Amino acid sequence: MRFSQMLIPTLKETPSDAEVASHKLMLRAGMIRKVAAGIYTYLPLGLRTIKKVEKIVREEMNRAGAQEVLMPVVVPAELWQESKRWDFYGKELLRIKDRHEREFCLGPTHEEVITDMVRGEVRSYRQLPINLYQIQTKFRDEIRPRFGLMRGREFIMKDAYSFHATEESAEAEYKNMYDTYCRIFERCGLKFRAVEADTGSIGGSFSHEFMVLAESGEDAIASCDSCNYAANVEKAVARSQRYPPEEREAEKPVQRVETPGRKSVEEVTGFLKISADKLVKTLIFKADDRIVAALVRGDHEINEIKLKNILNAKELVLADQTAVEKATKAPSGFAGPVGLSGIEIYADHAVEHMANFVVGGNEKDIHLINVNTPRDFAVKGFYDLRNVVVGDHCPRCDGKLELHRGIEVGHIFKLGTKYSEAMKATFLDEKGTDNLMIMGCYGIGIGRTAAAAIEQGNDANGIIWPIPIAPFQVIVLALNIKDEQVKEAAEKIYKSLIEAGIEVLLDDRDERAGSMFKDADLIGIPIRINVGAKGLKEGNVELKFRKSPEVSLVKLDNIVKKVMEAVAA
RNA sequence: CGGGGCGUAGCGCAGCUUGGUAGCGCACCUGCCUUGGGAGCAGGGGGUCGGAGGUUCAAAUCCUCUCGCCCCGACCA
């Protein structure tokens, strides 16, 4: 392609509504433009990268034995009603009606559609296993779309669904997809980590997320410094830390203390001059229709997902002020477990090992000190209710946990029979009996993967693409296109590179050198060739890699060979 | 959904307090000049001031409503 003929509207200034590097740079590099909140148009340069990511995904999925299909974006309500997700998926599911007032939704994911198709077409164990995938536009009406392609409402996703006759087969495919995903993200040139994850609204028995490591990531991940354990913080197991009994202080008598207006952990610990690990927070939750209390140490954070799973609740929200007052008979801020009647109390493991701690008094402006359990209150049980913190023991070995941030670019689930059961997807085994198909599903955010690559590769001048997903592998700058020699040499290199199968962009614009350098850096093409009068006098052009500052002189006749080597490397 | 902020030319913004000719920089077009890190000069095009209603002789500016967008929150008692 020629720069002069391609729509690459680069911006000198950063649009004011962009926050993270990938969003700013995709806008500045002329790759995307916003149409509405969380909805974007891909411009030629942006689409090239999207297509390259898709190509890698497609090649690896095909290699893994999956077959490509394409399902509709608009899905009839009945399918979603059949799986019960019409009611459970919530507001993220964009519902629409056609002219006959029939209900549809825009597909946010396609378990229902694929299961419906497969149950109609697959009857025998002989046809299993099968893995079907598509690369398609999804719509999820996110509460708060942000960060450009990172969390859009409309986005391109590769989603795959596998169907199996046996658990072993399903698990073998899960492993196959795990390995395939590793290959995909390696080929994209990304630093990533596969972590154990919660299954969330998709459901299923176990799952892994593929996280691109980046400080701007929305997810926190915990990983062990000595073994290969890694998990999303939502899921990471906080190991109960047991102290030998002799280390526990002798129990002292409970005392009421006045703590006027002190509600938060900081206020109470500051007022009483104690550290946060001597206090126990009491959080009142509404789990479906019941009220429960959860206890965690003052310096720990409750993990609602863990609590929700323990309670087996469909919906879990923090109770509002009225409910808190009703449950504790005190204004919010003074809740505590002592004398709390009529509601179940769930405590974090860490609370079990505390002695003489501080809790709310269930009375305005009162806290209790030197509280102990089980002496002063009973709990339903001790569970893992909190988020892990740096330095926690690894649940698998004696190592310590570290925390990092990541961008979720892929997610694989072993679904089991959740959908096949709801939608009666069955097959006949060799004995002629009906069985539920066992399913797996596997997703990759295509646009998010591209955005994640930018989060991982950028500097003050712009994007630094990994070669495999760069919109072009090489950019040739004709520094002063009006100089016939320069023009001729640049054209010749351009044509030779095309013949050699290289993806090359020729900057043939009548621009000053400075502008060309700035644009080339901004759009992040990995390999740059500067063709200028200065070098040509000696028969040289310059070879420069985006990721390093060095410039090397290369003889005109050698440049194609050099570039081929660099691309292959 | 709660709180805050912003909508003025393609982009970034000023003007609004105190109503009275719609401006600046970049980008764009023409010409000259220039050509190795976003040059310079001259000329030029482009705006229902998000939308609707109201107050007023007069509204980008004041009032009401509305739409859109951004940020924070919607767990830490």
XYZ file of N, CA and C in Angstrom, chain A residues 298-400:
309
model
N -9.909 -6.640 59.431
C -9.964 -5.236 59.008
C -9.080 -4.889 57.837
N -7.944 -5.551 57.707
C -7.027 -5.221 56.607
C -7.260 -6.116 55.395
N -8.301 -6.939 55.448
C -8.607 -7.804 54.305
C -9.825 -7.285 53.556
N -9.946 -7.738 52.308
C -11.113 -7.381 51.503
C -11.983 -8.596 51.317
N -13.283 -8.380 51.440
C -14.200 -9.494 51.182
C -14.169 -9.785 49.685
N -14.325 -11.050 49.348
C -14.433 -11.447 47.950
C -15.865 -11.929 47.743
N -16.659 -11.098 47.103
C -18.090 -11.395 46.988
C -18.364 -12.638 46.164
N -17.490 -12.888 45.200
C -17.703 -14.066 44.361
C -17.574 -15.337 45.185
N -16.554 -15.354 46.046
C -16.385 -16.527 46.914
C -17.598 -16.684 47.837
N -18.037 -15.569 48.418
C -19.175 -15.622 49.334
C -20.430 -16.109 48.602
N -20.604 -15.559 47.412
C -21.768 -15.926 46.611
C -21.772 -17.427 46.307
N -20.603 -17.948 45.980
C -20.500 -19.367 45.683
C -20.768 -20.223 46.920
N -20.252 -19.768 48.078
C -20.461 -20.522 49.312
C -21.943 -20.545 49.675
N -22.592 -19.394 49.485
C -24.012 -19.291 49.821
C -24.889 -19.938 48.756
N -24.267 -20.248 47.612
C -25.015 -20.776 46.477
C -26.153 -19.821 46.095
N -25.838 -18.529 46.134
C -26.849 -17.502 45.873
C -26.831 -17.111 44.405
N -27.976 -16.725 43.913
C -28.056 -16.240 42.534
C -27.591 -14.804 42.466
N -28.023 -14.068 43.487
C -27.672 -12.654 43.502
C -27.173 -12.304 44.891
N -26.093 -11.551 44.939
C -25.551 -11.155 46.235
C -25.229 -9.668 46.170
N -25.854 -8.909 47.021
C -25.520 -7.481 47.087
C -25.365 -7.067 48.541
N -24.568 -6.047 48.725
C -24.418 -5.487 50.048
C -25.782 -4.925 50.453
N -26.154 -5.167 51.718
C -27.473 -4.706 52.168
C -27.489 -3.183 52.225
N -28.650 -2.611 51.953
C -28.738 -1.153 52.049
C -28.921 -0.737 53.514
N -28.847 0.561 53.735
C -28.884 1.108 55.104
C -30.071 0.580 55.921
N -31.225 0.578 55.275
C -32.439 0.149 55.979
C -32.309 -1.289 56.446
N -31.824 -2.145 55.549
C -31.693 -3.557 55.886
C -30.647 -3.750 56.980
N -29.576 -2.953 56.916
C -28.535 -3.056 57.944
C -29.108 -2.660 59.295
N -29.872 -1.585 59.320
C -30.456 -1.124 60.583
C -31.424 -2.150 61.149
N -32.165 -2.764 60.233
C -33.130 -3.759 60.670
C -32.408 -4.979 61.264
N -31.316 -5.378 60.618
C -30.613 -6.581 61.049
C -29.811 -6.347 62.327
N -29.212 -5.164 62.463
C -28.286 -4.942 63.584
C -28.878 -4.027 64.651
N -30.011 -3.438 64.329
C -30.659 -2.489 65.241
C -29.748 -1.312 65.569
N -28.884 -1.002 64.612
C -27.972 0.130 64.799
C -27.727 0.755 63.438
N -27.359 2.028 63.412
C -27.043 2.635 62.123
C -25.852 1.934 61.484
N -25.765 1.990 60.180
C -24.667 1.292 59.521
C -23.344 1.887 59.987
N -22.337 1.031 60.100
C -21.048 1.488 60.601
C -20.752 0.907 61.967
N -21.777 0.308 62.585
C -21.558 -0.237 63.921
C -22.011 -1.685 64.022
N -22.061 -2.357 62.869
C -22.485 -3.748 62.878
C -21.405 -4.627 63.484
N -21.842 -5.651 64.192
C -20.885 -6.586 64.774
C -21.560 -7.923 64.991
N -20.765 -8.982 65.221
C -21.336 -10.333 65.326
C -21.892 -10.661 66.713
N -21.508 -9.890 67.728
C -21.911 -10.259 69.085
C -23.373 -9.895 69.308
N -24.154 -10.911 69.652
C -25.571 -10.676 69.910
C -26.381 -10.476 68.641
N -25.787 -10.777 67.526
C -26.501 -10.609 66.263
C -27.399 -11.831 66.080
N -28.689 -11.632 66.242
C -29.553 -12.808 66.229
C -30.341 -12.890 64.931
N -30.689 -14.089 64.599
C -31.595 -14.295 63.478
C -30.945 -14.331 62.113
N -29.649 -14.045 62.023
C -29.023 -14.155 60.711
C -27.756 -14.992 60.813
N -27.446 -15.666 59.722
C -26.267 -16.528 59.712
C -25.009 -15.691 59.584
N -23.969 -16.109 60.295
C -22.698 -15.388 60.232
C -21.655 -16.294 59.594
N -21.062 -15.804 58.509
C -19.995 -16.526 57.822
C -18.711 -15.759 58.070
N -17.661 -16.476 58.502
C -16.421 -15.771 58.827
C -15.277 -16.266 57.967
N -14.355 -15.370 57.702
C -13.157 -15.761 56.968
C -12.232 -16.553 57.886
N -11.453 -17.437 57.278
C -10.503 -18.248 58.048
C -9.643 -17.410 58.975
N -9.220 -16.261 58.497
C -8.281 -15.455 59.279
C -8.885 -15.052 60.615
N -10.205 -14.892 60.659
C -10.863 -14.466 61.890
C -10.726 -15.541 62.973
N -10.696 -16.785 62.531
C -10.612 -17.905 63.473
C -9.359 -17.825 64.344
N -8.315 -17.252 63.801
C -7.034 -17.251 64.507
C -6.776 -15.957 65.253
N -7.763 -15.067 65.262
C -7.561 -13.784 65.941
C -7.997 -13.900 67.406
N -7.421 -13.036 68.217
C -7.812 -13.006 69.631
C -7.955 -11.556 70.067
N -8.887 -11.313 70.962
C -9.062 -9.978 71.545
C -9.184 -8.887 70.483
N -10.121 -9.100 69.570
C -10.255 -8.143 68.471
C -11.419 -7.175 68.692
N -11.519 -6.229 67.785
C -12.520 -5.170 67.888
C -13.626 -5.428 66.880
N -14.870 -5.257 67.311
C -16.003 -5.371 66.377
C -17.010 -4.261 66.681
N -17.935 -4.051 65.765
C -19.010 -3.090 65.990
C -19.929 -3.588 67.095
N -20.568 -2.654 67.808
C -21.364 -3.023 68.964
C -22.852 -3.191 68.708
N -23.268 -3.076 67.454
C -24.692 -3.109 67.112
C -25.467 -2.051 67.880
N -24.852 -0.920 68.058
C -25.431 0.170 68.828
C -24.701 1.424 68.338
N -25.414 2.509 68.213
C -24.814 3.733 67.679
C -23.616 4.170 68.518
N -22.507 4.455 67.844
C -21.296 4.976 68.479
C -20.664 4.031 69.507
N -20.905 2.729 69.329
C -20.310 1.762 70.259
C -19.567 0.671 69.488
N -18.343 0.380 69.921
C -17.627 -0.804 69.445
C -17.281 -1.660 70.654
N -16.982 -2.919 70.397
C -16.577 -3.823 71.471
C -15.121 -4.193 71.262
N -14.364 -4.226 72.361
C -12.972 -4.662 72.260
C -12.786 -5.945 73.070
N -11.669 -6.615 72.751
C -11.356 -7.909 73.390
C -12.442 -8.957 73.138
N -12.919 -8.965 71.923
C -13.916 -9.962 71.547
C -13.183 -11.216 71.071
N -13.768 -12.376 71.389
C -13.189 -13.644 70.958
C -14.289 -14.592 70.505
N -13.910 -15.431 69.573
C -14.843 -16.469 69.151
C -14.183 -17.808 69.397
N -14.905 -18.834 69.807
C -16.372 -18.908 69.922
C -16.925 -18.359 71.247
N -16.079 -17.793 72.127
C -16.578 -17.377 73.436
C -17.752 -16.393 73.335
N -17.593 -15.374 72.450
C -18.562 -14.278 72.465
C -19.632 -14.361 71.362
N -19.358 -15.129 70.350
C -20.371 -15.302 69.318
C -20.063 -16.573 68.532
N -21.095 -17.131 67.939
C -20.916 -18.353 67.157
C -21.076 -18.025 65.685
N -20.376 -18.751 64.866
C -20.517 -18.535 63.434
C -20.998 -19.816 62.777
N -21.561 -19.658 61.610
C -22.007 -20.793 60.806
C -20.789 -21.621 60.397
N -19.689 -20.937 60.154
C -18.472 -21.655 59.808
C -17.395 -20.695 59.344
N -16.191 -21.204 59.216
C -15.070 -20.403 58.712
C -14.773 -20.823 57.279
N -14.686 -19.850 56.406
C -14.530 -20.136 54.977
C -13.458 -19.211 54.389
N -13.135 -19.486 53.159
C -12.252 -18.574 52.427
C -13.140 -17.489 51.810
N -13.150 -16.332 52.413
C -14.070 -15.271 51.991
C -13.371 -14.035 51.458
N -12.040 -14.039 51.503
C -11.355 -12.780 51.220
C -10.503 -12.855 49.964
N -10.105 -11.688 49.492
C -9.133 -11.624 48.407
C -7.753 -11.909 48.978
N -6.957 -12.603 48.189
C -5.588 -12.829 48.633
C -4.833 -11.502 48.618
N -3.803 -11.425 49.436
C -2.948 -10.244 49.430
C -1.514 -10.682 49.157
N -0.681 -9.733 48.779
C 0.725 -10.039 48.500
C 1.334 -10.692 49.727
N 2.058 -11.782 49.512
C 2.729 -12.429 50.627
C 1.935 -13.574 51.246
N 0.665 -13.748 50.847
C -0.093 -14.900 51.309
C 0.613 -16.170 50.862
N 0.382 -17.241 51.610
C 0.966 -18.511 51.208
C 0.250 -19.042 49.973
N 1.031 -19.632 49.095
C 0.456 -20.278 47.913
C -0.369 -21.474 48.375
N -1.548 -21.673 47.789
C -2.361 -22.827 48.198
C -1.774 -24.168 47.752
N -0.799 -24.138 46.837
C -0.267 -25.391 46.305
C 1.108 -25.759 46.864
N 1.858 -24.753 47.316
C 3.214 -25.064 47.762
C 3.581 -24.111 48.887
N 4.850 -24.035 49.214
C 5.250 -23.167 50.317
C 5.641 -21.770 49.850
N 5.428 -21.500 48.573
C 5.794 -20.188 48.034
C 4.874 -19.097 48.519
N 5.197 -17.867 48.101
C 4.380 -16.702 48.460
C 3.692 -16.176 47.199
